[in-house]
Amino acid sequence: MSFLLTLLVLALVYVSPSSTHDYKKPLQRANYSESGSAHLQFPIVTTRPSNHVFTHSKTEFSVQNSIPNNFANVKQQIAENIRSAISLDPVVPLKRKHPVIEKLTPRQEEVKAAFAHAWKGYRKYAYGHDHLRPISATYQDWFELSLTLVDSLDTLYIMQMHDEFEEAKKWVKDGLRFDRDKDVNVFEVTIRVLGGLIGAFHVDGSDIFKKKAQEIGDILLNAFESPTGLPYSDINLKSGKAHGPSWNPDSTTSEVSTLQLEFCDLSRITGNPVYETTVMKVSQHLHLLPKKRGLVPMHISPVSGKFQKNSVLTLGARADSYYEYLLKQWIQTGKTQQFLLDDYLLAVEGMRDMLMSKTPSNYTFFGEYETYSRFRPKMDHLVCYLPGTLALGYLHGLPEWHLQIAKELLYTCYLTYTSTATGLAAEITHFYMRDTPADADASGLQKDMYVKRADAHNLLRPETIESLFYLRKITGDKKYEDWGWEIFQSFLRYTKVPNGFTSIGNVLSTENTKPRDMMESFFLGETLKYFYLLFSEGTPFNLEKDWVFNTEAHPIPIRSK
Ligand code: DMJ
């Protein structure tokens, strides 16, 4: 009898579709009380290192980087806690079908046409390779892992390009090989390949994707064989031998902290806790390290386990997704891991107090701290993921001021597009600060921001579109969709070429955009997917209860427990 009941429950879990939302209304915000630790289901070490430095001073920089004396004991405790956490929380394979969007808006039709154009070029000239070179009509291989194909699987599915999806699935089954004598970056392969396969598994349900996800997951596990359990940045696919890059033995902070959603989900779908145990140890390790008001340096040693002392504090390259995954992991694990939330809340305060600044016209941006207390008023395009993350936190009950900052920063991100001749943002934008005004003859947005020639490229990156999607759905404000539409037109005008879309070298001139002959996999996996979801009236992904996107826009189910 109990067997039949279990079967019935499992059947319900498998077939129950997540609800489609009417996104003309904003999403329903969760209730979250600051004493939310009542949700905590198992013991977690929350000891803060005694030498944690809290200071409001913007001029002091150096991160106190000593490991607490009792670190070995604490690590032992962590290992025990993780063991009990895993055994208390049995891994239940989880798979949900989702409804696709039935009726497309005219703007979605245009995005789908753009995606179909990009796919056609990839299929004709680069199928099974990592990237399309759309101008020379050839391909580029970085890891020889069919990056574009795997990164695009769930987008193909969501856009209902059935034939293309089935053809790609067949390629995954017969053509995707992981036994090459090739060094690859663990982080990139996790977010694009493991994430892509998991996302495809969750939307389509085919075991082909699960099997391949497990195959690559098992190889990547070797990267964690370091003295501290922190992963090395690179791994040889064939030998499983892991190491740091030749120019720097350390990993970046993003590289060690942006694997957790994917590995935890792999444990869910395979029923094997090893993936989750391995990455949760890394999270716990990071939790215990001294930080600067919750902010982390951008390099860390897998050998010593410490942050690199004189490394930059930034929300951009090499640290960005550390903050994103604190929040998303907390959501993914059913809000049971309080330490992740604690670290996230502390970090957002640190960002506000140490890195946030204003331009002469009062636009909000986030700068960087360089060694020896130098605040640099520059922002990577990558930082524009942050409004989306802050808004997602607000949706899950975090403070209203997070949403306020999200709105302000997203407006600045939008202005980094409208301030250039092409209407496309540069890789890095520099800002004038309120107390150091621009040249007297600067006008319009030039009073607030400028782009250096060396940073004037656009790689078809998704971050601003991603944030527009979150803000549109969470606030219900249509202006975000209109901003996105404006940006989409600029992409069509200046990056579309006969065989696809290309990165460009110069957003500052409409005459001389310097096409770079490269279509990155994230353009199909992320940028066009977020455009498509941004312009939808409904969306298959319920962000409140069911889904969280990994940093490469692959959908992962939220655990109910
Ligand atoms: C993507 O691969 C991911 O979003 C990653 O977190 C950082 N950047 C690229 C796209 O810009």
PDB file of N, CA, C and O in Angstrom, residues 14 25 84 97 143 174 200 214 216 227 294 310 314 316 354 409 427 434 451 477 505:
ATOM      1  N   TYR A  14       6.309  14.155 -11.109  1.00  0.00           N
ATOM      2  CA  TYR A  14       6.824  14.100 -12.465  1.00  0.00           C
ATOM      3  C   TYR A  14       5.947  14.827 -13.474  1.00  0.00           C
ATOM      4  O   TYR A  14       6.429  15.469 -14.369  1.00  0.00           O
ATOM      5  N   LYS A  25       0.565  41.072 -14.530  1.00  0.00           N
ATOM      6  CA  LYS A  25       0.623  41.438 -13.106  1.00  0.00           C
ATOM      7  C   LYS A  25       2.026  41.136 -12.612  1.00  0.00           C
ATOM      8  O   LYS A  25       2.615  40.134 -12.995  1.00  0.00           O
ATOM      9  N   SER A  84      25.538  15.031   7.645  1.00  0.00           N
ATOM     10  CA  SER A  84      24.213  14.864   8.245  1.00  0.00           C
ATOM     11  C   SER A  84      23.160  15.586   7.419  1.00  0.00           C
ATOM     12  O   SER A  84      22.033  15.134   7.307  1.00  0.00           O
ATOM     13  N   LYS A  97       8.180  18.737 -16.289  1.00  0.00           N
ATOM     14  CA  LYS A  97       7.897  19.249 -17.627  1.00  0.00           C
ATOM     15  C   LYS A  97       7.358  20.656 -17.453  1.00  0.00           C
ATOM     16  O   LYS A  97       6.696  20.952 -16.482  1.00  0.00           O
ATOM     17  N   PHE A 143      37.055  24.476 -26.352  1.00  0.00           N
ATOM     18  CA  PHE A 143      37.191  23.242 -25.556  1.00  0.00           C
ATOM     19  C   PHE A 143      36.849  21.975 -26.363  1.00  0.00           C
ATOM     20  O   PHE A 143      36.899  20.883 -25.824  1.00  0.00           O
ATOM     21  N   ASP A 174      25.092  11.058 -29.888  1.00  0.00           N
ATOM     22  CA  ASP A 174      26.086  10.361 -30.715  1.00  0.00           C
ATOM     23  C   ASP A 174      27.383  11.130 -30.930  1.00  0.00           C
ATOM     24  O   ASP A 174      28.421  10.531 -31.227  1.00  0.00           O
ATOM     25  N   ALA A 200      18.415  21.191 -20.337  1.00  0.00           N
ATOM     26  CA  ALA A 200      17.716  20.414 -21.367  1.00  0.00           C
ATOM     27  C   ALA A 200      16.973  19.245 -20.726  1.00  0.00           C
ATOM     28  O   ALA A 200      15.837  18.923 -21.097  1.00  0.00           O
ATOM     29  N   GLN A 214      25.906  13.519 -16.153  1.00  0.00           N
ATOM     30  CA  GLN A 214      26.638  12.745 -15.143  1.00  0.00           C
ATOM     31  C   GLN A 214      28.057  12.445 -15.618  1.00  0.00           C
ATOM     32  O   GLN A 214      29.007  12.515 -14.838  1.00  0.00           O
ATOM     33  N   ILE A 216      29.997  14.215 -17.660  1.00  0.00           N
ATOM     34  CA  ILE A 216      30.895  15.373 -17.540  1.00  0.00           C
ATOM     35  C   ILE A 216      31.059  15.764 -16.072  1.00  0.00           C
ATOM     36  O   ILE A 216      32.140  16.162 -15.634  1.00  0.00           O
ATOM     37  N   PRO A 227      44.413  20.260  -1.935  1.00  0.00           N
ATOM     38  CA  PRO A 227      44.587  20.113  -0.475  1.00  0.00           C
ATOM     39  C   PRO A 227      43.418  20.692   0.322  1.00  0.00           C
ATOM     40  O   PRO A 227      43.198  20.306   1.464  1.00  0.00           O
ATOM     41  N   GLY A 294      31.752  41.471   3.754  1.00  0.00           N
ATOM     42  CA  GLY A 294      31.024  40.512   2.913  1.00  0.00           C
ATOM     43  C   GLY A 294      31.536  40.467   1.482  1.00  0.00           C
ATOM     44  O   GLY A 294      31.110  39.623   0.700  1.00  0.00           O
ATOM     45  N   ASN A 310      46.238  40.932  -2.229  1.00  0.00           N
ATOM     46  CA  ASN A 310      46.168  42.230  -2.896  1.00  0.00           C
ATOM     47  C   ASN A 310      45.325  42.200  -4.150  1.00  0.00           C
ATOM     48  O   ASN A 310      45.599  42.872  -5.123  1.00  0.00           O
ATOM     49  N   THR A 314      35.711  43.702  -6.676  1.00  0.00           N
ATOM     50  CA  THR A 314      34.877  44.098  -7.810  1.00  0.00           C
ATOM     51  C   THR A 314      33.590  43.282  -7.822  1.00  0.00           C
ATOM     52  O   THR A 314      33.550  42.171  -7.284  1.00  0.00           O
ATOM     53  N   GLY A 316      32.466  42.826 -10.871  1.00  0.00           N
ATOM     54  CA  GLY A 316      32.568  42.431 -12.276  1.00  0.00           C
ATOM     55  C   GLY A 316      33.385  41.158 -12.434  1.00  0.00           C
ATOM     56  O   GLY A 316      33.323  40.247 -11.598  1.00  0.00           O
ATOM     57  N   MET A 354      30.544  50.338   0.130  1.00  0.00           N
ATOM     58  CA  MET A 354      31.929  50.481  -0.319  1.00  0.00           C
ATOM     59  C   MET A 354      32.087  50.706  -1.809  1.00  0.00           C
ATOM     60  O   MET A 354      33.041  51.348  -2.244  1.00  0.00           O
ATOM     61  N   LEU A 409      20.541  51.052 -10.636  1.00  0.00           N
ATOM     62  CA  LEU A 409      21.675  50.524 -11.402  1.00  0.00           C
ATOM     63  C   LEU A 409      21.242  50.107 -12.803  1.00  0.00           C
ATOM     64  O   LEU A 409      21.968  50.316 -13.783  1.00  0.00           O
ATOM     65  N   GLU A 427      32.306  47.005 -23.298  1.00  0.00           N
ATOM     66  CA  GLU A 427      32.683  45.994 -22.303  1.00  0.00           C
ATOM     67  C   GLU A 427      32.910  46.636 -20.927  1.00  0.00           C
ATOM     68  O   GLU A 427      32.546  46.076 -19.903  1.00  0.00           O
ATOM     69  N   ARG A 434      30.483  62.441  -8.675  1.00  0.00           N
ATOM     70  CA  ARG A 434      29.803  63.691  -8.359  1.00  0.00           C
ATOM     71  C   ARG A 434      30.796  64.789  -7.974  1.00  0.00           C
ATOM     72  O   ARG A 434      30.659  65.930  -8.374  1.00  0.00           O
ATOM     73  N   VAL A 451      33.845  55.931 -22.540  1.00  0.00           N
ATOM     74  CA  VAL A 451      34.403  54.617 -22.862  1.00  0.00           C
ATOM     75  C   VAL A 451      35.807  54.819 -23.407  1.00  0.00           C
ATOM     76  O   VAL A 451      36.031  55.693 -24.240  1.00  0.00           O
ATOM     77  N   ASP A 477       6.599  46.736 -14.523  1.00  0.00           N
ATOM     78  CA  ASP A 477       6.761  47.998 -15.253  1.00  0.00           C
ATOM     79  C   ASP A 477       7.179  47.736 -16.710  1.00  0.00           C
ATOM     80  O   ASP A 477       8.245  47.155 -16.968  1.00  0.00           O
ATOM     81  N   GLY A 505      34.107  45.292 -32.408  1.00  0.00           N
ATOM     82  CA  GLY A 505      35.245  45.853 -31.669  1.00  0.00           C
ATOM     83  C   GLY A 505      35.049  47.290 -31.263  1.00  0.00           C
ATOM     84  O   GLY A 505      35.815  47.819 -30.458  1.00  0.00           O
TER      85      GLY A 505
END
